[in-house]
Short mmCIF file of C-alpha atoms in Angstrom, two decimals:
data_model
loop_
_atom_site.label_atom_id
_atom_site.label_comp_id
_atom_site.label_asym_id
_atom_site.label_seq_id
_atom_site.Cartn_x
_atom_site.Cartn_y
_atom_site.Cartn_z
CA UNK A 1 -6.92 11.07 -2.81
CA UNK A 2 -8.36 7.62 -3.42
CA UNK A 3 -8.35 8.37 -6.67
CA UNK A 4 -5.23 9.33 -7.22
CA UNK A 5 -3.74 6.57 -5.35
CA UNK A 6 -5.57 4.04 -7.93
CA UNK A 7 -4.00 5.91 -11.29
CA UNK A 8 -0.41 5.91 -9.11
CA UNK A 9 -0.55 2.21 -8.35
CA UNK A 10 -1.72 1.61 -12.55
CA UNK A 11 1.12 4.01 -13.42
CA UNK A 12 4.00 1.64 -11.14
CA UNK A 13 2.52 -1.02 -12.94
CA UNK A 14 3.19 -0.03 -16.67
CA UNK A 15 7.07 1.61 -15.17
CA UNK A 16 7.69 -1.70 -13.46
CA UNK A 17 6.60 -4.00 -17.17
CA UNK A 18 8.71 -1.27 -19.11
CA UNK A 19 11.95 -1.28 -17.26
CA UNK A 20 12.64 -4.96 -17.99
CA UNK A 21 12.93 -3.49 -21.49
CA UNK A 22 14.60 -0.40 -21.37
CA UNK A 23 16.99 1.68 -18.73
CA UNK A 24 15.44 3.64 -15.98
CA UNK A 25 17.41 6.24 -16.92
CA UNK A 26 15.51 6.60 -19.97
CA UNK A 27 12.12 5.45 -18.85
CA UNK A 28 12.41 8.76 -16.24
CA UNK A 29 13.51 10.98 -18.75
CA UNK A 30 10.91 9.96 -21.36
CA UNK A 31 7.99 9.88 -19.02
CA UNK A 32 9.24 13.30 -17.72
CA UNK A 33 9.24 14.92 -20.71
CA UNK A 34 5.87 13.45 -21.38
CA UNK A 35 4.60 14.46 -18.55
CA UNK A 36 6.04 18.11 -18.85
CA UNK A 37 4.58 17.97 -22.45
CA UNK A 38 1.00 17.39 -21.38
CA UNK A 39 0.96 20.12 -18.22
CA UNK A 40 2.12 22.92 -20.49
CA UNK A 41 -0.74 21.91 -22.88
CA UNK A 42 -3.29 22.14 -19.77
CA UNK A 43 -1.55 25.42 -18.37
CA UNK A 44 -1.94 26.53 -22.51
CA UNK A 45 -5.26 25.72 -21.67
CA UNK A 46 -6.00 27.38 -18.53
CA UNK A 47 -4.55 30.42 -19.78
CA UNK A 48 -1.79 29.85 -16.53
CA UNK A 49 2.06 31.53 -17.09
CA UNK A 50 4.28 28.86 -16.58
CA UNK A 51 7.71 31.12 -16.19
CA UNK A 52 7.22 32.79 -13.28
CA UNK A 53 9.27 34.44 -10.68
CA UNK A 54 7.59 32.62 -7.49
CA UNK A 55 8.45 29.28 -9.12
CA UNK A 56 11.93 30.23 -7.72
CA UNK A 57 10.60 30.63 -3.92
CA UNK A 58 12.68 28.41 -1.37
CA UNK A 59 9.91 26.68 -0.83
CA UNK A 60 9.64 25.35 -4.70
CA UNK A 61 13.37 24.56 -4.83
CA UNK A 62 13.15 22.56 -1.64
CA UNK A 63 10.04 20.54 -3.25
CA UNK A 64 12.22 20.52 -6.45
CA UNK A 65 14.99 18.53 -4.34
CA UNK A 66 12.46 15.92 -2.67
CA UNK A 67 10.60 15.45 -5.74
CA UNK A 68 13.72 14.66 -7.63
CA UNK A 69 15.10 11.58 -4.60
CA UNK A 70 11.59 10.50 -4.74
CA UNK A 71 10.93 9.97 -8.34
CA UNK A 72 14.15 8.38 -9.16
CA UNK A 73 14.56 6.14 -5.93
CA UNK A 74 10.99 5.03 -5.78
CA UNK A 75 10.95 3.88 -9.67
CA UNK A 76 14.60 2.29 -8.43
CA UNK A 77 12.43 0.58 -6.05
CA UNK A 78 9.66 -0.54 -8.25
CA UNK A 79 12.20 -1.95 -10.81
CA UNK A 80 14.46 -3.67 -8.21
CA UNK A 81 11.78 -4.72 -6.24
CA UNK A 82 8.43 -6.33 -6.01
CA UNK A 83 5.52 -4.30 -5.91
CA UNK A 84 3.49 -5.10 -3.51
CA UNK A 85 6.83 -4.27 -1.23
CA UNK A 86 7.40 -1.21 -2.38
CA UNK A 87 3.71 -0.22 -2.26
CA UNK A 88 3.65 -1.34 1.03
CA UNK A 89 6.91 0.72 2.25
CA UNK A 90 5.26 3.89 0.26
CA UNK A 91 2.82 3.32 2.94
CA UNK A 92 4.38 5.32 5.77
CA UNK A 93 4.72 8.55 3.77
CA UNK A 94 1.24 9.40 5.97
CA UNK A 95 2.70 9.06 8.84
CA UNK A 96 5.45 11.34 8.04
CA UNK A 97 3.10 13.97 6.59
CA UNK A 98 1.43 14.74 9.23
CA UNK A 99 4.51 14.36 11.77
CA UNK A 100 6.50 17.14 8.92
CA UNK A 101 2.99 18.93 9.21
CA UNK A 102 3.29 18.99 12.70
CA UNK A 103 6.95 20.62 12.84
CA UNK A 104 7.39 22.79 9.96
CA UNK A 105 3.50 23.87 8.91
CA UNK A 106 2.49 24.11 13.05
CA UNK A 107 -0.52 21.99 12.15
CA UNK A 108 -1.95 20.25 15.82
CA UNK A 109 -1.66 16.51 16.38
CA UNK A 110 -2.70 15.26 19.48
CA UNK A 111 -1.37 12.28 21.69
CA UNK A 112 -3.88 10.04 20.02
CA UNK A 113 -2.35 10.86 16.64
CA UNK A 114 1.31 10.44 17.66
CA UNK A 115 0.40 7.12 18.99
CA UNK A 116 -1.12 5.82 15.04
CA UNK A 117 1.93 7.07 14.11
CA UNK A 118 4.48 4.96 16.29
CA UNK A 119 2.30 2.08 16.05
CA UNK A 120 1.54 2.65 11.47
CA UNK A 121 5.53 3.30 11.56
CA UNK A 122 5.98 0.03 13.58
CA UNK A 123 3.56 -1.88 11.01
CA UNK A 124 6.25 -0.40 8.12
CA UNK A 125 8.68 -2.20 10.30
CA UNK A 126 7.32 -5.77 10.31
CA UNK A 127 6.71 -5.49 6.68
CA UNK A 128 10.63 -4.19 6.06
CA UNK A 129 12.15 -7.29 8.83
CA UNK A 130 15.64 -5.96 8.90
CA UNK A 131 16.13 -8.31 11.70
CA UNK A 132 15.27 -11.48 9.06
CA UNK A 133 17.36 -13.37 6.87
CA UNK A 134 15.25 -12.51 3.48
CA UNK A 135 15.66 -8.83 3.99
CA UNK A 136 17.07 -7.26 1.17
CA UNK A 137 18.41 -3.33 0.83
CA UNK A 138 17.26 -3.16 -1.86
CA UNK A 139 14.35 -2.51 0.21
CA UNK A 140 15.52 0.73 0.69
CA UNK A 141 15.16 2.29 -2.02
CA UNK A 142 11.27 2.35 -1.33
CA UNK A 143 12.33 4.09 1.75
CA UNK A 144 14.32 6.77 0.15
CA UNK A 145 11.57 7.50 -2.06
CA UNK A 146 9.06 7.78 0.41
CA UNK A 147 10.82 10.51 1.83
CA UNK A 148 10.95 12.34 -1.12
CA UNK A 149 7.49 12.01 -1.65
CA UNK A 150 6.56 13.63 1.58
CA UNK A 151 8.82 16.36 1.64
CA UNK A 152 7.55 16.74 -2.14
CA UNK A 153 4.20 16.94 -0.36
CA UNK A 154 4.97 19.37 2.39
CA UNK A 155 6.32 22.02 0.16
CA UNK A 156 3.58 21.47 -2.07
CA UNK A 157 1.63 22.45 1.03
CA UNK A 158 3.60 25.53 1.83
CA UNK A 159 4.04 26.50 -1.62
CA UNK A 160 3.01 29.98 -2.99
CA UNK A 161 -1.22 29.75 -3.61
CA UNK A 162 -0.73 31.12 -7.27
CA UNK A 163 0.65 28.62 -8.57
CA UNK A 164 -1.60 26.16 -10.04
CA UNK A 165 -1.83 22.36 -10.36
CA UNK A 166 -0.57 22.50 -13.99
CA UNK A 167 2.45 24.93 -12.79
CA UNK A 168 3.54 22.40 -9.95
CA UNK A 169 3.01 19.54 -12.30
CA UNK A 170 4.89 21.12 -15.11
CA UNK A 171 8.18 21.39 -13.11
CA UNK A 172 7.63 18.22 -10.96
CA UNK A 173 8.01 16.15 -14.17
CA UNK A 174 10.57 18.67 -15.08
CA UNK A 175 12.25 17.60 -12.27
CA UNK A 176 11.68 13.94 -12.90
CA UNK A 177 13.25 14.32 -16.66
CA UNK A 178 16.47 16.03 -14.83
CA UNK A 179 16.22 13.00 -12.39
CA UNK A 180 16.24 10.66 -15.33
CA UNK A 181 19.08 12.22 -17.15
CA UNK A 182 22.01 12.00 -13.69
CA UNK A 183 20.78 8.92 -13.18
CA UNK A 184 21.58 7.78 -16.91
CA UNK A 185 25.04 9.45 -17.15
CA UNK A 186 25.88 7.47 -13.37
CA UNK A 187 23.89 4.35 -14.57
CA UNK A 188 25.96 4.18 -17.74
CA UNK A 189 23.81 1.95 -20.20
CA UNK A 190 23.01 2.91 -23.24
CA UNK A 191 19.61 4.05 -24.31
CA UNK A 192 17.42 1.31 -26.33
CA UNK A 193 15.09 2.14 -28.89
CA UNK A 194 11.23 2.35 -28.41
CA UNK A 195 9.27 -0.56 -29.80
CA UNK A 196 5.09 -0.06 -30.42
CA UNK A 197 4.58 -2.28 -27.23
CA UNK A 198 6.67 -0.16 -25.01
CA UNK A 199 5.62 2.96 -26.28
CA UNK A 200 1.68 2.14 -25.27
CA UNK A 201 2.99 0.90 -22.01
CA UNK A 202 4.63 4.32 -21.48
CA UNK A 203 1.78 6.21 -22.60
CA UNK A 204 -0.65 4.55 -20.69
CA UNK A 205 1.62 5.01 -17.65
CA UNK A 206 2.26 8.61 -18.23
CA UNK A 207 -1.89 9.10 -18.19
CA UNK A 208 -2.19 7.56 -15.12
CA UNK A 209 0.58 9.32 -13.42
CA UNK A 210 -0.44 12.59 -14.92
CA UNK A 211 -4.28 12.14 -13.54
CA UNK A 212 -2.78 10.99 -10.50
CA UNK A 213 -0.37 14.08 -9.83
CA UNK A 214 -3.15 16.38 -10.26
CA UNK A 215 -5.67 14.83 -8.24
CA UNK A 216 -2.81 14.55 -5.49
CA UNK A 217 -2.07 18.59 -6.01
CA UNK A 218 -5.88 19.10 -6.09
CA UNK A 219 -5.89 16.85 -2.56
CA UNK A 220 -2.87 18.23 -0.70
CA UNK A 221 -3.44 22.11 -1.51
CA UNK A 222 -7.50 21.66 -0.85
CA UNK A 223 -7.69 19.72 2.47
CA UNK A 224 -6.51 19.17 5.48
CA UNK A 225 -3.50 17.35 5.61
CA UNK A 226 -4.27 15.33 8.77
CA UNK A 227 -7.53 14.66 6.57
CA UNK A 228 -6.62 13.49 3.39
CA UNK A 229 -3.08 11.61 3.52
CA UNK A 230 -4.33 8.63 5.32
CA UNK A 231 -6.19 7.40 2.26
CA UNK A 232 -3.35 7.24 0.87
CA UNK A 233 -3.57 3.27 2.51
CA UNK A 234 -5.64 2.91 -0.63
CA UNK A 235 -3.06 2.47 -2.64
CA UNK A 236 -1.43 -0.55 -0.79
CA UNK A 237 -4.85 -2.60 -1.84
CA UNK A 238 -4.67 -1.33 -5.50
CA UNK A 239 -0.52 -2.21 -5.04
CA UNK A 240 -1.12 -5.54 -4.02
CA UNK A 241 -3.77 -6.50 -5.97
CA UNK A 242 -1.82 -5.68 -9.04
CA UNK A 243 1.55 -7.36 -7.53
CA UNK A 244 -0.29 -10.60 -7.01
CA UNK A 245 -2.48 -10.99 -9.99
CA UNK A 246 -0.30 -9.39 -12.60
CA UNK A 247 3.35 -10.15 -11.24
CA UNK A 248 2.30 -13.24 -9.74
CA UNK A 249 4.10 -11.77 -6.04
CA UNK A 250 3.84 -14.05 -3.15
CA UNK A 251 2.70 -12.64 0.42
CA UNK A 252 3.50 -13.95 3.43
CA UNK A 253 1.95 -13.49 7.06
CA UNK A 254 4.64 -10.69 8.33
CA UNK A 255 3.55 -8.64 5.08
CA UNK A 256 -0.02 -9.19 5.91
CA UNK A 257 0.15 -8.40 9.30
CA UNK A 258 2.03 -4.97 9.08
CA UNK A 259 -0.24 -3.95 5.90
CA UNK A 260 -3.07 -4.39 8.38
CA UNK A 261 -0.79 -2.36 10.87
CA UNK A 262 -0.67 0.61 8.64
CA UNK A 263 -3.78 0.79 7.72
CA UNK A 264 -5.74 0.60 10.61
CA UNK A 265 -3.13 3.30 12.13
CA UNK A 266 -3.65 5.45 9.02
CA UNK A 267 -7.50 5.01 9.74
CA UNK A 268 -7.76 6.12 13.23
CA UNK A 269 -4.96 9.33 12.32
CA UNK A 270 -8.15 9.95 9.44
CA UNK A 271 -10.86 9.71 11.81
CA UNK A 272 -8.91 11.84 14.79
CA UNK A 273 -8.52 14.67 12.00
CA UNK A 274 -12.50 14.67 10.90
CA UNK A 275 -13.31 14.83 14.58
CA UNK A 276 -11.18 18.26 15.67
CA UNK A 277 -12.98 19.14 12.05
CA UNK A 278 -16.36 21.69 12.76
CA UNK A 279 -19.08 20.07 11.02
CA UNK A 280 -19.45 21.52 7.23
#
């Protein structure tokens, strides 16, 4: 998970540098395509059918849906937005894991657990200030995404066990190419063409995201998800150190304070899970 956190937070970093050059339309649809590209190679590979009836199980289409508001809102985000912010919102997808875990995969939280959760949900709060006179909406679009991502992550979890990393990741960045194209017909701007710079930029992204996504299938199908999602705090460090020594991003003491919220929350939920764990 740690990981895979570290390649996501490189991968924001190329998308964000690349969309000041071209549309996000077109950055989706070209890094979805990529990404398709290089999962059909590694199904090729694995000898794994890609076209398969279960791909069509409710619980694929509903993952289909969430992974397609995720992608496009949470690129949205990291476009609109600066990083370290929408890292930081990305933050309380945890939280809502394991509370989705809780009510639609039966999985046991205990009052201790609920308790991270209202207080890691309250840290998302102080860094978001809706209250304050800097808060901007764009804001949420990191929120919008998040969601996505963890009901992406739930039916990931609930998906049929056949299907393998490189099926999931072949139609998530199917998905993410679809998500690309809407948004481009609604967005309206014409597509630019690809320069050397911003073609390394996109490649370079599209290798991080692509080790990312399957070290995040490899994760969420393997483990327990009590266990494993609240390292995904990792990625706030790797978020913000990239926002503030490559996008020269400011923080302040409420952002500070809730990122130490949230992670200390996502801790404890971590450490609850290991201990209702029987010793391996």
């Amino acid at each position: 998970m740690i990981a895979s956190m570290a390649a996501f937070a490189i991968e924001d970093a190329f998308l964000k540098t690349v969309t000041k050059y071209l549309p996000v339309g077109q950055v989706l649809m070209m890094f979805g395509a990529g990404g398709l590209c290089v999962f059909a190679l590694m199904a090729r590979r694995a000898r794994v059918t890609i076209f398969q009836a279960k791909v069509l199980t409710q619980s694929m289409l509903f993952r289909a849906v969430f992974e397609f508001f995720g992608r496009l809102f949470y690129i949205l985000a990291i476009a609109l937005t600066p990083m370290s912010s929408a890292t930081a919102i990305l933050q309380s997808a945890p939280f809502f894991v394991v509370l989705g875990a809780r009510i639609f995969l039966r999985e046991k939280v205990d009052a201790k657990t609920w308790l991270a959760i209202l207080v890691g949900l309250l840290g998302v709060m102080i860094i978001l200030r809706p209250s304050a006179e800097d808060f901007s909406s764009m804001s949420l679009l990191a929120v919008v995404g998040t969601l996505g991502f963890v009901g992406r992550d739930l039916f990931s979890r609930a998906a049929p066990p056949t299907l393998t990393k490189e099926v999931l990741g072949f139609y998530g960045f199917t998905t993410m190419m679809i998500a690309g194209a809407c948004f481009a017909v609604w967005d309206g701007k014409p597509f630019v063409a690809l320069q050397s710079q911003q073609f390394l930029m996109l490649s370079a992204a599209l290798m991080a995201g692509v080790f990312g996504y399957t070290a995040l299938m490899i994760a969420m199908r393997t483990g327990s998800i009590g266990a494993v999602t609240p390292y995904r705090y990792s990625r706030l460090l790797f978020g913000i150190s990239i926002g503030v020594l490559v996008f020269e991003e400011q923080l302040d003491a409420p952002m500070l304070l809730g990122c130490a919220v949230v992670i200390g929350a996502g801790l404890f939920i971590g450490w609850q899970s290991q201990r209702r764990q029987p010793a391996q």
